[in-house]
Coordinates of C-alpha atoms and ligand atoms in Angstrom, one line a residue:
M1 CA -14.4 8.8 31.8
L2 CA -11.4 11.0 31.0
K3 CA -12.3 14.1 29.0
L4 CA -10.4 14.5 25.7
D5 CA -8.0 17.4 25.6
L6 CA -9.2 18.8 22.2
H7 CA -6.8 21.8 22.6
D8 CA -3.8 19.5 22.7
I9 CA -4.8 16.8 20.1
Q10 CA -4.1 17.4 16.4
G11 CA -7.2 18.1 14.4
L12 CA -6.7 15.2 12.0
I13 CA -7.8 12.8 14.7
A14 CA -11.1 14.6 15.0
R15 CA -11.9 15.2 11.3
G16 CA -11.1 14.1 7.8
Y17 CA -11.5 17.6 6.4
R18 CA -14.3 17.1 3.9
T19 CA -14.5 21.0 3.8
L20 CA -10.8 21.1 2.7
P21 CA -10.8 18.9 -0.4
Y22 CA -7.3 19.8 -1.6
A23 CA -4.2 18.4 0.1
R24 CA -0.4 17.9 -0.3
F25 CA 1.7 15.7 1.9
T26 CA 5.4 16.6 2.2
I27 CA 7.9 14.0 3.4
F28 CA 11.1 15.5 4.6
A29 CA 14.5 14.8 6.1
T30 CA 17.0 17.2 7.6
H31 CA 20.7 17.4 7.4
D32 CA 21.3 18.5 10.9
A33 CA 19.5 19.0 14.3
A34 CA 19.5 22.8 14.0
A35 CA 17.5 22.6 10.8
A36 CA 15.1 20.1 12.3
H37 CA 14.5 22.5 15.2
A38 CA 14.1 25.5 13.0
L39 CA 11.5 23.7 11.0
L40 CA 9.6 22.5 14.1
S41 CA 9.7 26.1 15.6
W42 CA 8.2 27.5 12.4
L43 CA 5.5 24.8 12.1
L44 CA 4.5 24.5 15.7
P45 CA 2.2 27.6 15.9
R46 CA 0.6 26.6 12.6
V47 CA -0.5 23.0 13.7
T48 CA -4.3 22.7 13.7
R49 CA -5.9 21.5 16.9
A50 CA -8.9 19.2 17.4
G51 CA -11.2 21.9 18.9
R52 CA -13.7 23.9 16.8
F53 CA -12.5 24.5 13.3
A54 CA -13.6 26.9 10.6
G55 CA -10.4 27.7 8.7
D56 CA -9.6 27.7 5.0
S57 CA -6.6 25.4 5.6
A58 CA -5.1 23.0 8.1
L59 CA -1.6 21.8 8.8
H60 CA -0.4 18.6 10.7
L61 CA 3.0 17.4 11.6
A62 CA 4.3 13.9 12.3
Y63 CA 7.7 12.3 12.9
T64 CA 9.4 8.9 12.3
A65 CA 11.7 7.5 15.0
A66 CA 14.6 8.9 12.9
G67 CA 13.0 12.4 13.0
L68 CA 12.6 12.2 16.8
R69 CA 16.2 11.2 17.2
R70 CA 17.2 14.1 15.0
L71 CA 15.4 16.5 17.4
G72 CA 17.5 15.1 20.2
L73 CA 15.0 12.7 21.9
P74 CA 17.1 10.2 23.7
E75 CA 17.1 6.5 23.0
S76 CA 15.8 5.8 26.5
V77 CA 12.6 7.7 25.7
I78 CA 12.4 6.4 22.1
A79 CA 12.4 2.9 23.6
G80 CA 8.9 3.7 25.0
F81 CA 7.4 3.8 21.5
S82 CA 6.2 0.6 20.0
A83 CA 8.7 -1.8 18.5
Q84 CA 7.0 -1.5 15.0
F85 CA 7.4 2.2 15.1
I86 CA 11.0 2.1 16.1
E87 CA 11.8 -0.6 13.5
G88 CA 9.8 1.2 10.8
M89 CA 7.6 -0.3 8.0
T90 CA 10.5 -1.9 6.3
G91 CA 12.2 -3.3 9.4
P92 CA 13.3 -6.9 9.6
S93 CA 10.5 -9.3 8.6
R94 CA 7.9 -6.5 8.4
S95 CA 7.6 -6.7 4.7
R96 CA 6.6 -10.3 4.7
F97 CA 4.2 -9.7 7.6
L98 CA 2.6 -6.8 5.8
G99 CA 2.4 -8.5 2.4
D100 CA 5.0 -6.1 0.9
V101 CA 6.4 -8.8 -1.3
G102 CA 6.8 -9.3 -5.0
E103 CA 6.1 -6.1 -6.9
S104 CA 5.3 -4.4 -3.6
D105 CA 8.7 -5.1 -2.1
P106 CA 10.2 -2.0 -0.5
H107 CA 13.2 -2.3 -2.9
Y108 CA 10.9 -1.0 -5.6
W109 CA 9.4 1.8 -3.6
T110 CA 9.8 5.4 -4.7
W111 CA 10.1 6.6 -1.2
G112 CA 10.5 5.0 2.3
G113 CA 12.3 2.0 1.0
P114 CA 15.8 0.8 2.1
Q115 CA 17.4 2.3 -0.9
E116 CA 15.7 5.6 -0.6
P117 CA 16.8 8.5 1.7
P118 CA 15.6 8.1 5.2
V119 CA 12.3 9.8 6.1
E120 CA 12.2 12.0 9.2
G121 CA 8.9 13.7 9.1
L122 CA 5.6 14.4 7.4
I123 CA 3.8 17.7 6.9
L124 CA 0.1 17.3 5.9
L125 CA -1.4 20.4 4.4
Y126 CA -5.1 20.7 3.6
A127 CA -7.0 23.7 1.9
N128 CA -10.4 24.7 0.7
S129 CA -9.1 25.7 -2.8
P130 CA -6.1 25.0 -5.0
E131 CA -5.1 28.6 -4.7
V132 CA -5.1 28.5 -0.8
L133 CA -3.1 25.2 -1.0
D134 CA -0.5 26.7 -3.3
A135 CA -0.2 29.8 -1.1
R136 CA 0.3 27.7 2.1
Q137 CA 2.8 25.4 0.3
A138 CA 4.7 28.5 -0.9
E139 CA 4.9 29.8 2.6
L140 CA 6.2 26.4 3.7
A141 CA 8.7 26.3 0.9
A142 CA 10.0 29.8 1.8
S143 CA 10.4 28.7 5.4
L144 CA 12.4 25.6 4.3
D145 CA 14.5 27.7 2.0
G146 CA 18.0 28.3 3.4
L147 CA 17.5 25.5 6.0
A148 CA 19.4 22.2 5.7
I149 CA 16.2 20.4 4.8
R150 CA 15.6 17.9 2.1
Q151 CA 12.1 17.3 0.7
V152 CA 12.2 13.5 0.2
T153 CA 9.0 13.7 -1.8
A154 CA 5.8 15.7 -2.2
L155 CA 2.7 13.6 -2.5
D156 CA 0.0 15.4 -4.4
T157 CA -3.6 14.3 -4.0
L158 CA -6.8 14.3 -6.0
E159 CA -9.5 16.7 -5.0
L160 CA -11.5 14.9 -2.4
G161 CA -14.7 13.5 -3.7
N162 CA -16.8 10.5 -3.0
N163 CA -15.0 7.9 -5.0
E164 CA -11.6 6.1 -4.8
P165 CA -9.9 5.5 -8.2
F166 CA -11.6 2.2 -8.9
G167 CA -14.8 4.2 -8.9
F168 CA -16.3 3.2 -5.6
H169 CA -17.7 5.5 -2.9
D170 CA -15.2 5.5 -0.1
G171 CA -14.9 7.0 3.3
I172 CA -18.3 5.9 4.5
S173 CA -17.6 3.7 7.5
Q174 CA -15.5 5.1 10.3
P175 CA -15.3 4.3 14.0
I176 CA -17.0 7.0 16.1
I177 CA -14.6 8.2 18.9
Q178 CA -16.0 8.4 22.4
G179 CA -15.6 12.0 23.7
L180 CA -15.7 13.7 20.2
P181 CA -19.0 15.6 19.4
K182 CA -20.2 13.0 16.9
A183 CA -20.4 10.3 19.6
S184 CA -23.2 12.1 21.4
G185 CA -25.7 11.4 18.5
A186 CA -24.5 7.9 17.9
P187 CA -26.7 4.9 17.7
P188 CA -27.1 2.8 20.9
A189 CA -24.6 0.2 22.1
G190 CA -25.0 -3.1 20.4
T191 CA -25.4 -1.6 16.9
P192 CA -22.8 -3.0 14.6
G193 CA -22.5 0.0 12.4
G194 CA -21.7 3.5 13.7
R195 CA -20.1 2.0 16.8
V196 CA -18.7 4.3 19.4
V197 CA -15.2 3.2 20.2
P198 CA -13.2 4.2 23.4
A199 CA -10.9 7.2 22.7
G200 CA -7.9 5.3 23.7
E201 CA -8.1 3.2 20.5
F202 CA -7.0 6.3 18.6
V203 CA -5.6 8.8 21.2
L204 CA -2.8 7.7 23.5
G205 CA -3.2 8.4 27.2
Y206 CA -6.9 7.4 27.4
P207 CA -8.5 4.1 28.2
N208 CA -8.7 1.7 25.2
A209 CA -11.1 -1.1 24.3
Y210 CA -9.7 -3.1 27.1
G211 CA -10.1 -0.4 29.7
Q212 CA -6.3 0.1 29.7
L213 CA -3.9 2.8 28.7
T214 CA -2.0 1.7 25.6
S215 CA 1.8 1.7 26.1
R216 CA 3.4 4.9 25.1
P217 CA 6.6 6.9 25.8
L218 CA 7.0 8.6 29.2
V219 CA 9.7 11.0 30.3
P220 CA 11.0 11.2 33.9
A221 CA 9.4 14.2 35.5
E222 CA 12.8 15.8 36.2
D223 CA 13.4 15.9 32.4
D224 CA 10.4 18.1 32.0
P225 CA 11.1 20.8 34.6
R226 CA 8.9 23.4 32.8
R227 CA 6.0 20.9 33.0
L228 CA 5.4 21.2 29.3
L229 CA 4.0 17.7 29.1
P230 CA 0.8 16.4 30.8
R231 CA 1.4 14.0 33.6
D232 CA 0.8 10.2 33.2
P233 CA -2.9 9.7 34.1
A234 CA -2.0 6.4 35.6
G235 CA -0.3 8.3 38.4
S236 CA 3.3 7.3 37.9
G237 CA 4.3 10.9 38.1
A238 CA 6.2 10.7 34.8
A239 CA 5.6 13.2 32.1
D240 CA 3.5 11.8 29.3
L241 CA 5.0 12.3 25.8
G242 CA 2.6 10.0 24.2
R243 CA -0.7 11.5 25.6
N244 CA -2.9 13.2 23.0
G245 CA -0.8 11.7 20.2
C246 CA -1.3 8.6 18.0
Y247 CA 0.5 6.6 15.3
L248 CA 0.0 7.5 11.7
V249 CA 0.4 4.9 9.0
L250 CA 1.0 6.3 5.5
R251 CA 1.2 3.9 2.5
Q252 CA 1.2 4.9 -1.1
L253 CA -1.0 2.2 -2.8
E254 CA -1.0 2.3 -6.6
Q255 CA -4.2 1.1 -8.2
D256 CA -4.2 -0.6 -11.6
V257 CA -7.6 0.5 -12.7
D258 CA -7.3 -1.0 -16.1
A259 CA -6.3 -4.5 -14.7
F260 CA -9.2 -4.3 -12.2
W261 CA -11.9 -3.6 -14.6
S262 CA -10.5 -5.9 -17.4
Y263 CA -10.5 -8.7 -14.9
A264 CA -14.0 -8.0 -13.8
R265 CA -15.3 -7.8 -17.5
Q266 CA -13.5 -11.0 -18.5
A267 CA -14.4 -13.0 -15.5
A268 CA -18.0 -12.0 -15.7
A269 CA -18.2 -12.7 -19.4
Q270 CA -16.6 -16.1 -19.0
R271 CA -19.1 -16.9 -16.3
D272 CA -22.2 -15.7 -18.2
G273 CA -21.0 -16.6 -21.7
S274 CA -21.6 -13.0 -22.8
A275 CA -20.0 -9.5 -22.2
D276 CA -22.1 -7.2 -20.1
N277 CA -20.8 -4.2 -18.2
G278 CA -23.6 -4.6 -15.6
S279 CA -22.3 -8.1 -14.5
A280 CA -18.7 -6.8 -14.4
V281 CA -19.9 -4.1 -12.0
A282 CA -21.8 -6.6 -9.9
L283 CA -18.7 -8.8 -9.6
A284 CA -16.5 -5.8 -8.7
A285 CA -19.2 -5.0 -6.0
K286 CA -18.8 -8.5 -4.6
M287 CA -15.1 -7.8 -4.2
V288 CA -15.7 -4.5 -2.4
G289 CA -18.8 -5.5 -0.4
R290 CA -20.6 -2.3 -1.4
W291 CA -21.9 -1.2 -4.8
P292 CA -20.3 1.8 -6.6
S293 CA -22.7 4.2 -4.9
G294 CA -21.7 2.8 -1.5
A295 CA -24.9 0.8 -0.9
P296 CA -24.0 -2.3 1.2
L297 CA -24.5 -5.7 -0.4
V298 CA -26.0 -7.1 2.8
K299 CA -28.9 -4.6 2.3
T300 CA -29.2 -4.7 -1.4
P301 CA -27.6 -7.9 -2.8
D302 CA -28.8 -7.8 -6.4
R303 CA -28.7 -4.2 -7.6
D304 CA -27.2 -0.9 -6.6
N305 CA -29.4 1.5 -4.7
P306 CA -27.8 4.9 -4.4
R307 CA -30.3 5.9 -1.7
L308 CA -28.4 3.5 0.6
G309 CA -25.0 5.0 -0.5
D310 CA -24.1 6.2 3.0
D311 CA -25.7 3.3 4.9
N312 CA -23.4 1.9 7.6
D313 CA -26.0 0.4 9.9
F314 CA -25.6 -3.3 9.4
G315 CA -24.0 -6.4 10.8
Y316 CA -23.3 -9.7 9.1
Y317 CA -24.1 -12.5 11.5
R318 CA -27.9 -12.3 11.6
T319 CA -28.5 -11.1 8.0
D320 CA -25.8 -12.8 6.0
P321 CA -23.9 -15.5 8.0
L322 CA -22.9 -17.5 4.9
G323 CA -21.8 -14.6 2.8
L324 CA -24.5 -15.1 0.2
A325 CA -25.0 -11.3 -0.1
C326 CA -21.6 -10.0 0.9
P327 CA -18.9 -12.6 0.3
L328 CA -17.0 -13.6 3.5
G329 CA -13.8 -12.4 1.9
A330 CA -15.0 -9.1 0.4
H331 CA -12.9 -6.1 1.3
I332 CA -15.2 -4.4 3.8
R333 CA -16.1 -7.7 5.5
R334 CA -12.4 -8.5 6.0
M335 CA -11.5 -4.9 7.1
N336 CA -14.3 -4.7 9.7
P337 CA -16.0 -8.1 10.4
R338 CA -18.4 -6.2 12.8
D339 CA -20.4 -8.9 14.6
S340 CA -18.9 -12.0 12.9
L341 CA -16.0 -12.7 15.3
D342 CA -15.6 -15.4 17.9
P343 CA -16.2 -16.1 20.8
Q344 CA -19.9 -15.6 20.0
P345 CA -20.8 -14.1 16.6
G346 CA -23.9 -11.9 16.7
T347 CA -23.4 -10.7 20.3
E348 CA -22.0 -7.7 22.1
A349 CA -18.9 -9.8 22.9
S350 CA -18.2 -10.2 19.2
L351 CA -18.5 -6.4 18.6
A352 CA -16.3 -5.8 21.6
V353 CA -13.5 -8.0 20.1
N354 CA -13.9 -6.1 16.9
D355 CA -13.5 -2.8 18.7
G356 CA -9.9 -3.6 19.3
H357 CA -9.0 -3.7 15.6
R358 CA -10.6 -0.5 14.2
L359 CA -8.8 2.0 12.0
L360 CA -9.5 5.7 11.6
R361 CA -8.9 6.2 7.9
R362 CA -7.7 9.6 6.5
G363 CA -6.4 8.7 3.1
R364 CA -6.6 10.7 -0.1
G365 CA -6.6 9.6 -3.7
Y366 CA -3.8 10.6 -6.2
G367 CA -3.2 10.6 -9.9
P368 CA -5.4 11.7 -12.8
G369 CA -8.4 9.6 -11.8
D370 CA -10.5 9.0 -15.0
G371 CA -10.1 12.5 -16.2
T372 CA -13.3 13.7 -14.5
P373 CA -13.1 15.2 -11.0
T374 CA -14.3 12.9 -8.3
A375 CA -16.9 15.4 -7.3
A376 CA -19.3 14.6 -4.6
G377 CA -22.4 12.9 -5.9
N378 CA -20.6 11.4 -9.0
D379 CA -21.9 8.0 -8.4
N380 CA -21.7 6.8 -12.1
H381 CA -17.9 6.8 -11.9
A382 CA -17.6 3.0 -11.9
E383 CA -20.1 2.6 -14.7
R384 CA -17.8 4.8 -16.8
L385 CA -14.6 3.0 -15.7
V386 CA -15.9 -0.4 -16.6
R387 CA -15.7 0.6 -20.3
A388 CA -12.2 -0.3 -21.5
D389 CA -11.5 3.0 -23.2
V390 CA -11.5 5.3 -20.2
A391 CA -9.1 3.7 -17.8
P392 CA -6.5 6.2 -16.6
R393 CA -3.2 5.9 -18.3
H394 CA -1.1 7.4 -15.5
A395 CA -0.2 6.1 -12.0
T396 CA -3.2 6.5 -9.8
G397 CA -4.0 5.2 -6.4
L398 CA -4.6 6.0 -2.7
H399 CA -2.3 7.7 -0.2
F400 CA -3.7 5.4 2.5
I401 CA -3.5 7.0 5.9
C402 CA -4.8 5.5 9.1
L403 CA -4.5 6.6 12.7
V404 CA -4.2 4.1 15.6
A405 CA -3.0 3.8 19.2
S406 CA -1.4 0.4 18.5
L407 CA 0.3 -0.4 15.2
I408 CA 0.5 -4.1 15.9
R409 CA -3.0 -4.6 17.3
Q410 CA -4.8 -2.4 14.8
F411 CA -3.1 -1.7 11.5
E412 CA -0.7 -4.6 11.3
F413 CA -3.2 -7.1 12.6
V414 CA -5.8 -6.0 10.0
Q415 CA -3.3 -6.0 7.3
H416 CA -1.8 -9.4 8.1
T417 CA -4.6 -11.4 9.9
W418 CA -7.6 -10.2 7.9
L419 CA -6.5 -8.6 4.6
N420 CA -3.8 -11.0 3.5
N421 CA -4.9 -14.1 5.3
P422 CA -5.8 -16.9 3.0
T423 CA -7.7 -18.7 5.7
F424 CA -9.8 -15.7 6.9
H425 CA -13.4 -16.7 7.9
G426 CA -13.0 -20.4 6.8
L427 CA -11.7 -19.6 3.4
Y428 CA -8.4 -21.3 2.4
D429 CA -6.6 -19.7 -0.5
D430 CA -8.2 -16.2 -0.9
T431 CA -6.7 -12.9 0.0
D432 CA -8.6 -9.6 -0.1
P433 CA -9.8 -9.6 -3.7
L434 CA -9.5 -5.8 -4.1
I435 CA -6.1 -5.1 -2.5
G436 CA -4.6 -8.3 -1.2
S437 CA -1.1 -9.4 -2.2
R438 CA -1.1 -12.3 -4.6
D439 CA 1.4 -14.7 -3.3
P440 CA 1.1 -18.3 -4.7
R441 CA -1.2 -19.1 -1.9
G442 CA -3.8 -16.6 -2.5
A443 CA -5.1 -15.5 -5.9
T444 CA -8.7 -16.8 -5.7
F445 CA -11.9 -15.0 -4.8
T446 CA -14.7 -17.1 -3.5
V447 CA -18.3 -16.0 -3.8
P448 CA -20.6 -18.2 -1.7
A449 CA -23.8 -19.2 -3.5
L450 CA -26.3 -22.0 -3.4
P451 CA -26.2 -24.7 -4.5
V452 CA -22.5 -24.2 -5.2
R453 CA -20.1 -21.4 -4.6
R454 CA -18.2 -19.8 -7.4
R455 CA -14.5 -19.4 -7.3
Y456 CA -12.7 -16.7 -9.4
R457 CA -9.1 -17.7 -10.0
D458 CA -5.8 -16.1 -10.9
L459 CA -6.7 -12.6 -9.8
P460 CA -4.0 -10.2 -10.9
Q461 CA -2.5 -7.8 -8.3
F462 CA -4.7 -4.7 -8.6
V463 CA -2.8 -2.7 -5.9
R464 CA 0.9 -2.3 -5.2
T465 CA 2.7 -0.6 -2.4
R466 CA 4.9 2.2 -3.8
G467 CA 6.1 3.8 -0.6
G468 CA 5.3 4.0 3.1
A469 CA 6.4 4.8 6.6
Y470 CA 5.2 4.8 10.3
F471 CA 4.9 8.2 11.9
F472 CA 4.0 9.5 15.3
L473 CA 1.5 12.4 15.3
P474 CA 2.3 14.1 18.6
G475 CA 0.0 16.2 20.8
I476 CA 0.7 19.9 20.8
S477 CA 2.4 19.8 24.2
A478 CA 4.6 17.0 23.0
L479 CA 5.6 19.1 19.9
R480 CA 6.4 21.9 22.3
Y481 CA 8.5 19.6 24.4
L482 CA 10.4 18.3 21.3
D483 CA 10.9 21.9 20.2
Q484 CA 12.8 22.9 23.3
L485 CA 15.0 19.8 23.4
P486 CA 18.7 20.7 23.2
A487 CA 19.6 20.0 19.6
D488 CA 22.6 18.1 20.7
A489 CA 20.9 16.2 23.5
R490 CA 22.4 12.9 24.4
S491 CA 21.0 10.1 26.4
A492 CA 23.4 11.0 29.2
S493 CA 21.7 14.4 29.7
F494 CA 18.5 12.7 30.6
S495 CA 17.9 10.5 33.6
S496 CA 17.0 6.9 32.7
S497 CA 13.4 7.0 31.4
A498 CA 10.4 5.3 32.7
T499 CA 8.3 3.6 30.0
R500 CA 5.2 1.6 30.1
Ligands
HEM601 C1 -6.0 1.2 -2.9 C2 -6.4 0.6 -1.7 C3 -7.8 0.6 -1.2 C4 -9.0 0.8 -1.8 C5 -9.2 1.1 -3.3 C6 -10.0 0.7 -0.8 C7 -11.4 0.9 -1.1 C8 -12.3 0.8 0.0 C9 -13.8 1.0 -0.3 C10 -14.4 1.4 -1.6 C11 -14.4 0.9 0.9 C12 -15.9 1.1 1.2 C13 -16.2 2.4 1.7 C14 -16.4 2.5 3.2 O1 -16.9 1.5 3.8 O2 -16.0 3.5 3.8 C15 -13.4 0.6 1.9 C16 -13.6 0.4 3.2 C17 -12.6 0.1 4.2 N1 -11.3 -0.1 3.9 FE1 -10.4 0.1 2.1 N2 -9.4 0.4 0.4 C18 -8.1 0.4 0.2 C19 -7.1 0.1 1.1 C20 -7.3 -0.3 2.5 C21 -6.4 -0.7 3.4 C22 -4.9 -0.8 3.1 C23 -7.0 -0.9 4.6 C24 -6.4 -1.3 5.9 C25 -5.3 -1.9 6.1 C26 -8.4 -0.6 4.4 C27 -9.4 -0.6 5.3 C28 -10.7 -0.3 5.1 C29 -11.6 -0.3 6.2 C30 -11.4 -0.4 7.7 C31 -12.9 0.0 5.6 C32 -14.2 0.2 6.3 C33 -14.9 -1.1 6.4 C34 -16.2 -1.1 7.2 O3 -16.1 -0.4 8.3 O4 -17.2 -1.6 6.8 N3 -8.6 -0.2 3.1 N4 -12.1 0.6 1.3

């Protein structure tokens, strides 16, 4: 097994920064290559690595294809990145594929859309207090001052707590990455929850779930004479620009908290013939697949049990094959079907197929929330939100971030084939009840029950995409390599690039 080079990997892959609950994401573009290089040179020594961490703040840096071009990376090398990254999130036919249609159409986005200024890069800043965050942001702003750099947008985030804006405990289930410290104490193979996934699913240049190296950009060795880059572990001799990096998906997902809870209240009242907040919460939990505390429905189908709030040790096939506890189309069951997949549900083979479609989530909420901080342990958040009078009046949502080695096999597959697929798991006109796009084929939520299932119809769109882009989060060596590129580099100055 290859050992992970924690000194070269950006820290965001290794940790979600629970100890740094304040964050601001700056999306930038530059007017010229000199400015892009000046910014990179200033940021480079400040980028946080994946090794041991005990700081009061952290900084990460990622680029779009346009940003890499601006730094002078030639087309021959850029061609080694995945087609989805090169085309971008709003590239031809991507919007339909990702479900960014109707009100989520990129034409309505506030950043990253075709009518918005092009995005070149993303700076992610994390801190342990608002004061430290402001101080780091001020240093950054001062460094940008005088450079030909345009801040496309600054995305503020909510203080990190347990709950996302609909009021549910989030951030419970994550893949455990082989080679990182957490993996050593992980449950044994065959356990559907807390599964250890090969590092190559999230870090390029290491074996993935298929025992292969995911395709990534390589540079001919002669174009890296100072040997800044690691060499291709497959032995081609090329310099590995992708190694220790990964793709970063950022999507601004606006949540209509009022519409969500109004629907849950009305649909539950219509069903029961009387209004009761408890049944509205129970219906909302069916949509998520967990109760507001985080307790999984497969373990406690009838009532919330906060003691199970962090429980991630479950599968679906043996305990709930028909979806009587956790509906087949619930958000978490779509996003991670665990042991439900063909060729043989309930077996190691099923879990292994699932390993190829995991996402490492690093999102943060934004907006006013419900006016109370989403402090850790605040598990009655949803019970308050279900009351009509406390829904937030301002835009609120999730700056969804996920890290993957393959955009198409991981993020785009999950988004298209599971999240927005009306025929997922034998259903026929449902999409993800919580966040799915509501095209005419999919506005129903099916809750399996005996003797007959119940179908909730005409679900409004609770979540809309408001911005987004695909980035590459390079390893530190790759950042160093990009930093020394001649600002006016042209493809001609590089030999033809080897890519895999
Ligand atoms: C505003 C949008 C979203 C909301 C409110 C939301 C909410 C939630 C909640 C409450 C959970 C349960 C907590 C947990 O298991 O960690 C969850 C889990 C999850 N979500 Fe989302 N989510 C959103 C968007 C997305 C998107 C866009 C994706 C992927 C394309 C996604 C993928 C996942 C995954 C992979 C899990 C873990 C499932 C598991 O392993 O059991 N989510 N989400």
